[in-house]
Coordinates of C-alpha atoms in Angstrom, one line a residue:
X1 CA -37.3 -0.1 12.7
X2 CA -39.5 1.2 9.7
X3 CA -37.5 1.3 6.1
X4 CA -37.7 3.6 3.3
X5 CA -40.1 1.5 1.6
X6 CA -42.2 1.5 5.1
X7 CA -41.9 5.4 5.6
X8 CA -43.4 5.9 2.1
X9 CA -46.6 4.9 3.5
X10 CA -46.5 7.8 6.0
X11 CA -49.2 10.0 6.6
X12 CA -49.9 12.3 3.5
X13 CA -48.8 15.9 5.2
X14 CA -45.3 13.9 5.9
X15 CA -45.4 13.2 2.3
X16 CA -46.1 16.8 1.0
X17 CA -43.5 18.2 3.6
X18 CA -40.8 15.8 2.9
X19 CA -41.6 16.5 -1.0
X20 CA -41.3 20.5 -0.3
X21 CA -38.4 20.0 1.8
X22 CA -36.6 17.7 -1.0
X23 CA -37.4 20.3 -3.8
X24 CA -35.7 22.9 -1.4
X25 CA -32.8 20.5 -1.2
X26 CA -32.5 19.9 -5.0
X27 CA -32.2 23.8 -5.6
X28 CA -30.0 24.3 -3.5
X29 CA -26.9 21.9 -4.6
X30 CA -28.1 23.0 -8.5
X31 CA -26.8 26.3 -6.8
X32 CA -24.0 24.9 -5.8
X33 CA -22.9 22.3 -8.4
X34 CA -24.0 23.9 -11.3
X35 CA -24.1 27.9 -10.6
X36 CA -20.6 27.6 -9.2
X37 CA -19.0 27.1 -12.5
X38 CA -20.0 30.7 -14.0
X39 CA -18.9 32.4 -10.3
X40 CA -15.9 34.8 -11.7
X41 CA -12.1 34.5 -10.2
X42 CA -12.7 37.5 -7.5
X43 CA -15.4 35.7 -5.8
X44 CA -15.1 31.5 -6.5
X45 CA -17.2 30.6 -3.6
X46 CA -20.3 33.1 -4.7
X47 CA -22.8 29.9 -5.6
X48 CA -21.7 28.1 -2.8
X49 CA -22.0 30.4 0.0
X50 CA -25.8 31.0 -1.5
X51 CA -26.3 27.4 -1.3
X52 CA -25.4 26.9 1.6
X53 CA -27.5 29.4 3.2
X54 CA -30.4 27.7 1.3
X55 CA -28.9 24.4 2.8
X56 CA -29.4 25.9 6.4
X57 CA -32.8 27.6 6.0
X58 CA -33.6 23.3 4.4
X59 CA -32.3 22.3 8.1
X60 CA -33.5 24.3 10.2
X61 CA -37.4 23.5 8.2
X62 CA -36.6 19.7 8.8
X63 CA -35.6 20.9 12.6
X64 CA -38.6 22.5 13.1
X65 CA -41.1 19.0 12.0
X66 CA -42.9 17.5 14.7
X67 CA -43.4 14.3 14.1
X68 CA -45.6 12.0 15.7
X69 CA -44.8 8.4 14.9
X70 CA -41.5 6.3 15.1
X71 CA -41.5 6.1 10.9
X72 CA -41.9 9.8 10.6
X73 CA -39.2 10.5 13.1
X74 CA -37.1 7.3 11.5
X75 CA -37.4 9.4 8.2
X76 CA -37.1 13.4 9.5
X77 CA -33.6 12.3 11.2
X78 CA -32.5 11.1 7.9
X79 CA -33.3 14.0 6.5
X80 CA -31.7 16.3 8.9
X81 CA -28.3 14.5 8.9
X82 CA -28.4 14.3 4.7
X83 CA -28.6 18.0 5.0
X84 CA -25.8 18.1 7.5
X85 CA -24.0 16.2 5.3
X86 CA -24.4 18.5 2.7
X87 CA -23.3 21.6 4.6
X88 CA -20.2 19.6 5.7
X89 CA -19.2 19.4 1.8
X90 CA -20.2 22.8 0.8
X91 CA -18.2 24.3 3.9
X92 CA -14.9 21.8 3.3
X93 CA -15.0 23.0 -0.7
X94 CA -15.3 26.6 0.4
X95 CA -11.9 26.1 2.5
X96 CA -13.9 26.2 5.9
X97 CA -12.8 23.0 8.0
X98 CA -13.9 23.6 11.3
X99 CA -17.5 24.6 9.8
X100 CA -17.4 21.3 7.9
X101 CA -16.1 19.8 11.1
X102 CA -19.3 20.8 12.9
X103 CA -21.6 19.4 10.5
X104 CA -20.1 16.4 9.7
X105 CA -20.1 15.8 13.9
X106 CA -24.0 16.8 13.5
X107 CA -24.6 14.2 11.3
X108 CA -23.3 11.3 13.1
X109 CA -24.9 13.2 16.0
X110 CA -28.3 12.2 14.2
X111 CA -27.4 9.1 12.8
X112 CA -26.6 7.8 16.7
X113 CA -30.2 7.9 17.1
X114 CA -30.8 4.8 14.8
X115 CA -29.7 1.6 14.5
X116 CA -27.5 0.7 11.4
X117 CA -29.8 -0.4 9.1
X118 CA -29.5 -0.2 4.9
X119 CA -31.2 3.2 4.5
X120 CA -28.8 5.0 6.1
X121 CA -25.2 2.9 6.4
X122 CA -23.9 4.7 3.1
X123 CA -24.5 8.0 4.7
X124 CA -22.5 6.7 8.0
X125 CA -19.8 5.6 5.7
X126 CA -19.5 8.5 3.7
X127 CA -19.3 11.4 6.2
X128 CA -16.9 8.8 8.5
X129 CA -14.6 9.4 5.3
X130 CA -15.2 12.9 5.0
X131 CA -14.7 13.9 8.8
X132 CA -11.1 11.9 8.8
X133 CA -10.2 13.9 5.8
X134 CA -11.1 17.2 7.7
X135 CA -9.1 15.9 11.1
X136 CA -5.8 14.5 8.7
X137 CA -6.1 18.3 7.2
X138 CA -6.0 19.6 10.2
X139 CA -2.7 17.0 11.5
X140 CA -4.8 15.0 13.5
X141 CA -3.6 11.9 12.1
X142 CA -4.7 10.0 14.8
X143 CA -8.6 11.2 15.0
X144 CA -8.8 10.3 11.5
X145 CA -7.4 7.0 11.9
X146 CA -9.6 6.0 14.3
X147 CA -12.8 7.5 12.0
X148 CA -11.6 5.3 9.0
X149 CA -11.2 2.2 11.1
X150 CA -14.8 2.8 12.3
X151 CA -15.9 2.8 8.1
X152 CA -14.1 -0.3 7.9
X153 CA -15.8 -2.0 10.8
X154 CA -19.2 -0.8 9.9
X155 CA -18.7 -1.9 5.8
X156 CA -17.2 -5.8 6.8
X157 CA -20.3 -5.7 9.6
X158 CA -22.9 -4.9 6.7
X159 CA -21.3 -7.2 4.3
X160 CA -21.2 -10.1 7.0
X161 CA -24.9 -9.2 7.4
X162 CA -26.3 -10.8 4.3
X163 CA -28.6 -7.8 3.5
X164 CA -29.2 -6.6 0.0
X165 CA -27.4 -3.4 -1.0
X166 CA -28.0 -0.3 1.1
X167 CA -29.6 2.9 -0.1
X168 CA -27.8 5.5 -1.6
X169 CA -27.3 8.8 0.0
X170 CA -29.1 11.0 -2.8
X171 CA -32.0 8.6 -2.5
X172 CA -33.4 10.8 0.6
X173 CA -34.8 13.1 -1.3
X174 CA -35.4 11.4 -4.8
X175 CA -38.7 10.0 -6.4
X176 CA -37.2 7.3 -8.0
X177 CA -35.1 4.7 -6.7
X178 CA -31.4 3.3 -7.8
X179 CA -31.1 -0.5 -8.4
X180 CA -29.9 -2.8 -6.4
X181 CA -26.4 -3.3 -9.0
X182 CA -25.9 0.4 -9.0
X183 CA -26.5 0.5 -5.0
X184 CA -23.9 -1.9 -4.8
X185 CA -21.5 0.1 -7.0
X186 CA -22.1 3.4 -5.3
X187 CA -21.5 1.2 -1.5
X188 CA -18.1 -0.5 -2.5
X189 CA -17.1 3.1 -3.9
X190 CA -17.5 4.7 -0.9
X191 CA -15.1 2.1 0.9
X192 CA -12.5 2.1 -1.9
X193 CA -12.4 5.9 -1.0
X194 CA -12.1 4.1 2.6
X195 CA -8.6 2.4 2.1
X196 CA -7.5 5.1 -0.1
X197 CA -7.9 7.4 2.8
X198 CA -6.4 4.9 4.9
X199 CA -3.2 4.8 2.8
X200 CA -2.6 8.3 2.9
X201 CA -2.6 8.4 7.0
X202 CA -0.6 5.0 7.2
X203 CA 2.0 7.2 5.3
X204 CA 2.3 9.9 7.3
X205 CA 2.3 7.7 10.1
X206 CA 5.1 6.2 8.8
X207 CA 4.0 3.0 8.4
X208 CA 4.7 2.3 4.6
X209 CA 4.3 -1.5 4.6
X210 CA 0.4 -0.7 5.5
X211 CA 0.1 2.5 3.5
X212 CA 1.5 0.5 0.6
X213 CA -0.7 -2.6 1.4
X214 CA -3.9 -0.3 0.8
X215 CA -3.0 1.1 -1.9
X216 CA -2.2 -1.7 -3.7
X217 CA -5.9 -2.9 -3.0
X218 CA -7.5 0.5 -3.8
X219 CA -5.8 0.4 -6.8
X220 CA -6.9 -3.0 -8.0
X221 CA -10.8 -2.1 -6.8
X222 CA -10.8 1.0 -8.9
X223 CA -9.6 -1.1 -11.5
X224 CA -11.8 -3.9 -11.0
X225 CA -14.5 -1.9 -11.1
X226 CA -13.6 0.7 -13.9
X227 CA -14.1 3.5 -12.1
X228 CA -11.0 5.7 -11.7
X229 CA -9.4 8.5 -13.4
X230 CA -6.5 6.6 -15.9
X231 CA -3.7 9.3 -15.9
X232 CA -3.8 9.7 -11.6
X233 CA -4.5 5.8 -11.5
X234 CA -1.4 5.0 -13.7
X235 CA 0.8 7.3 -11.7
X236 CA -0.5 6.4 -8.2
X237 CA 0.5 2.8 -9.8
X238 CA 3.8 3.8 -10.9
X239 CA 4.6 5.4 -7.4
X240 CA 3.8 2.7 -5.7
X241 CA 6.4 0.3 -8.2
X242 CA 9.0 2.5 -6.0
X243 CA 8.2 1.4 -2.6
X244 CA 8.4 -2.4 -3.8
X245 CA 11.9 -1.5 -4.7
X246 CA 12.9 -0.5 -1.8
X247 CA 12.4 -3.7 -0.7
X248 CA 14.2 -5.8 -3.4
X249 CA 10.8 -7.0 -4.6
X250 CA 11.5 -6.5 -8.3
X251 CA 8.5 -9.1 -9.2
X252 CA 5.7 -6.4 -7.8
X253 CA 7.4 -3.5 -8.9
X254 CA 7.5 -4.4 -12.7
X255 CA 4.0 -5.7 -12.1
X256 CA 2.9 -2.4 -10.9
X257 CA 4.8 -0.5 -13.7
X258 CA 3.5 -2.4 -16.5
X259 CA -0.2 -2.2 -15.1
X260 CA 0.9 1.5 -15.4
X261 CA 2.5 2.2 -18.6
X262 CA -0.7 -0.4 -20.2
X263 CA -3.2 2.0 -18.9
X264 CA -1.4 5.3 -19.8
X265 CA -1.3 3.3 -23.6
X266 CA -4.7 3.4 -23.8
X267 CA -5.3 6.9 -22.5
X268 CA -2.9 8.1 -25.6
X269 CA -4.8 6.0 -27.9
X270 CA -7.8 7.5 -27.3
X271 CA -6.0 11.1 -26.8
X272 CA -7.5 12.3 -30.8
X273 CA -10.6 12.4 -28.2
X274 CA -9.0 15.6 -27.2
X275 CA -9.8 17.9 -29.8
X276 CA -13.6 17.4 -29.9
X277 CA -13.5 19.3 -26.9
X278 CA -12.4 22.8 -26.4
X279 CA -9.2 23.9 -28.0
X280 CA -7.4 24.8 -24.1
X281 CA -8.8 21.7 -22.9
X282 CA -7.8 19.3 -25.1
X283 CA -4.3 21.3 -25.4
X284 CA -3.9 20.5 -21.6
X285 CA -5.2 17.1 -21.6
X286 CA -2.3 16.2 -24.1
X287 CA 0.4 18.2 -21.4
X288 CA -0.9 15.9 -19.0
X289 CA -1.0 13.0 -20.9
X290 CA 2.8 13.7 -21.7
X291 CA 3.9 14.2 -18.2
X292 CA 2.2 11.1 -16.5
X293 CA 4.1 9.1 -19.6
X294 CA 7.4 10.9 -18.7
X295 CA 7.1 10.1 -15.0
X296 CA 6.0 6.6 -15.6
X297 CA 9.5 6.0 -17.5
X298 CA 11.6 7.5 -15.2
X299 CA 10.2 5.2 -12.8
X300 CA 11.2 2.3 -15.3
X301 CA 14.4 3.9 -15.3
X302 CA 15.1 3.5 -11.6
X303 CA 13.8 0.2 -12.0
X304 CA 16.2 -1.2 -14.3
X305 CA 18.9 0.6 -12.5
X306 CA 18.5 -1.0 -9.2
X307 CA 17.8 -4.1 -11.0
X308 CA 21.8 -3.8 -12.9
X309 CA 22.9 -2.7 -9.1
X310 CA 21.1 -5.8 -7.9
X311 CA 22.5 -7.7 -10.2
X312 CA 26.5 -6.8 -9.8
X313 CA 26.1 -6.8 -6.3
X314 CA 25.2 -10.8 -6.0
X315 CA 27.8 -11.3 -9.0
X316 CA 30.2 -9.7 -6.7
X317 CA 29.4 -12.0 -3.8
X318 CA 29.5 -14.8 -5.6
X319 CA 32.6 -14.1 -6.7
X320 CA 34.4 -13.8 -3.3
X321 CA 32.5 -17.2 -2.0
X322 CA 34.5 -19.0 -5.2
X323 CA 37.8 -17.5 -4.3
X324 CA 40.9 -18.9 -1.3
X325 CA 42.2 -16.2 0.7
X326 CA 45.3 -15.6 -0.6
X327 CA 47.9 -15.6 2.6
X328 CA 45.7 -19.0 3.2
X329 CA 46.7 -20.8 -0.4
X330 CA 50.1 -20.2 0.3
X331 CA 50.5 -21.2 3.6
X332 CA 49.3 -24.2 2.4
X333 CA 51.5 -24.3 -0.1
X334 CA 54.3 -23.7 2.3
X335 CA 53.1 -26.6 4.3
X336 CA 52.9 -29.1 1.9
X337 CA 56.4 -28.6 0.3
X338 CA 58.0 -28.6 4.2
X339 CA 55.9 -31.9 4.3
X340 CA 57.5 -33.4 1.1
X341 CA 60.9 -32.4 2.2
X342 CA 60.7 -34.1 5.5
X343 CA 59.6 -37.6 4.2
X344 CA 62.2 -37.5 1.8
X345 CA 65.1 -36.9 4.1
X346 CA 63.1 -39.5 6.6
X347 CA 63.2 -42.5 4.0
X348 CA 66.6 -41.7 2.8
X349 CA 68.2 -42.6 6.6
X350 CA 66.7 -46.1 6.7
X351 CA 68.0 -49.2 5.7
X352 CA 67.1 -51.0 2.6
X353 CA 65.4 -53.9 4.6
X354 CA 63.7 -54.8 1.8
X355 CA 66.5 -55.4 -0.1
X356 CA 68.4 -57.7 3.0
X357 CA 71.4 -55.1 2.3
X358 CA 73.1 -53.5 5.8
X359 CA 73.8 -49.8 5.5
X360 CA 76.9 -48.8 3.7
X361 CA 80.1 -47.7 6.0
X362 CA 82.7 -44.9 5.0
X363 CA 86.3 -45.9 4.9
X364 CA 87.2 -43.7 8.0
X365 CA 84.7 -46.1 9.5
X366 CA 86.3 -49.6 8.0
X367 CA 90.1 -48.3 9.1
X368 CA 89.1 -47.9 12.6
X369 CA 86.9 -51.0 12.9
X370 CA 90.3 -53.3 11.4
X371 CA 92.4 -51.1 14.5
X372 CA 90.0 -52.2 16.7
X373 CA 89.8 -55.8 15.8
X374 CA 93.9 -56.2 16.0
X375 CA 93.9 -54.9 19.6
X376 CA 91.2 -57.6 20.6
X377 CA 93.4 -60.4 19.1
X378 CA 96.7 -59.3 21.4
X379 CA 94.8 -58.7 24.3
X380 CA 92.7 -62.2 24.2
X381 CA 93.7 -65.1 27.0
X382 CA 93.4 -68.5 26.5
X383 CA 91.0 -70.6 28.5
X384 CA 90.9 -74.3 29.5
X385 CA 89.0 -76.4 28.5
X386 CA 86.6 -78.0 31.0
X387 CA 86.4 -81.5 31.2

């Protein structure tokens, strides 16, 4: 299968169409990216809906090529499903999710004609990302599920394959190409956005020990590779301190609070930077700033209160493991006193052996013992004597 390097060397009327196309392309997202911003509040979606008409007259130009070699239909099916992916974003920013539905479906439509290969993976990746986001809008959780598993399987299966970094998306249509290092950066982006997307439908699934999982690693790749926003990146980081709580895992939750509270530092540092810009701006910024900071400490608060609850509670058990059950101690008590008594009254009626003494008589005792020894004498008969 021919890459993008390979289908440069297409025929020259390939060339000049896929330039005219591309320049018909590039107009129409300046419509829609940059036009956009001046569209006034009674019609927001004004640019957009004009570029996306320009986006469908693009497709149905790149529909309408015939070519006649694997390379030039290798490169007009990339170009088709680019432009379905761009319709797909255009329609899901203009509030239209079944339209962007449709196109993002078109463009995996397309993309199942070729093999995975490093010209078009990112796209692959991309709209699997965007399409799960369109299903979980629409509550089914379990369609997107199975869309971001499919970016996961196709990211570790590129990784695993050793090849250098793939294309980026916007490189369809480009002149110039990115490097490899920023190829690389816009690839691992697009499967941090992955795992983030991931976390939100483990949530709502229910299943916070996974939702909490990828978040914690989405968190540390945005970080890792300093591409995040700091005020939603220190409060996504301070939320998740709250789930380790709930799970008595104090270590990770302070961890994730101080990771929050040092970023949010330097955001306020650096918050002067405000009034270069516009007056409202730079006003707002500041609101924001304060909020994140406020919501960041009450999450310290509840921290350190569980913590003190933590703490009383195993004081409190400890406590009761060091004590005797009352009724127990004194029924010991009881039985060791009965105990004493009875040896005592035990040795007292036995004769001093020790001592070669016999046991002391009363003198009702010696009276009738004398009585008794007087009666023997009168009563005794003599006997012979045998000889």
């Amino acid at each position: 299968m021919p890459t993008l390097d390979e289908l440069a060397k297409a025929p020259t009327n390939l060339k000049d169409w896929f330039t005219s196309l591309g320049e018909h392309v590039a107009e129409s997202r300046r419509v829609i990216e940059e036009l956009s911003k001046d569209d006034p509040p009674t019609e927001p979606f004004r640019s957009r809906y004009a570029g996306r008409n320009m986006l469908k007259s693009a497709l149905e130009r790149a529909q309408t090529f015939n070519p006649s070699t694997d390379q030039e239909t290798s490169r007009v099916r990339l170009a088709q499903a680019t432009i379905y992916y761009y319709l797909g974003q255009v329609s899901s920013e203009v509030e239209e999710p079944q339209e962007a539905s449709k196109s993002f479906t078109s463009c995996l439509e397309v993309l199942g004609l070729e093999p995975v290969l490093k010209y078009n993976i990112s796209l692959r990746l991309q709209v699997h990302n965007l399409l799960a986001t369109v299903w979980s809008g629409r509550g089914e959780h379990k369609k997107a599920f199975e869309l971001l598993e499919k970016a996961k399987e196709l990211h570790a299966g590129y990784v695993h394959s050793k090849e250098p970094p793939p294309h980026a998306i916007d490189e369809v249509f480009m002149d110039e190409e990115f490097s490899s290092e920023e190829r690389n950066v816009m690839f691992e982006k697009l499967y941090t956005n992955t795992l983030f997307y991931l976390a939100q439908v483990y949530g709502v699934n229910g299943d916070n020990k996974q939702a909490a999982a990828h978040c914690h690693i989405t968190l540390q790749r945005q970080l890792e590779s300093d591409d995040f926003d700091p005020l939603d990146w220190s409060l996504n980081c301070a939320t998740l301190s709250q789930y380790y709580l709930t799970l008595g895992n104090y270590r990770s939750a302070r961890h994730t609070l101080s990771s929050a509270s040092s970023v949010i530092s330097t955001v306020e540092e650096a918050g002067s930077d405000g009034e270069e810009e516009g007056e409202g701006e730079g006003e707002s910024k500041k609101e924001k700033i304060k909020k994140t900071r406020a919501d960041i400490e009450r999450c310290w608060v509840k921290y350190c209160v569980n913590l003190m609850k933590e703490s009383v509670t195993n004081k409190e058990e400890s406590d009761v493991s060091d004590k005797v059950n009352p009724i127990t101690e004194v029924k010991n008590t009881f039985d060791e006193e009965e105990k004493e008594a009875a040896e005592k009254t035990e040795e007292e009626a036995k004769p001093d052996l020790e001592q070669g003494n016999p046991p002391e008589k009363d003198d009702g005792q010696e009276e009738k013992q004398e009585s008794d020894d007087e009666e023997k004498k009168k009563k005794k008969v003599p006997t012979a004597t045998l000889r």
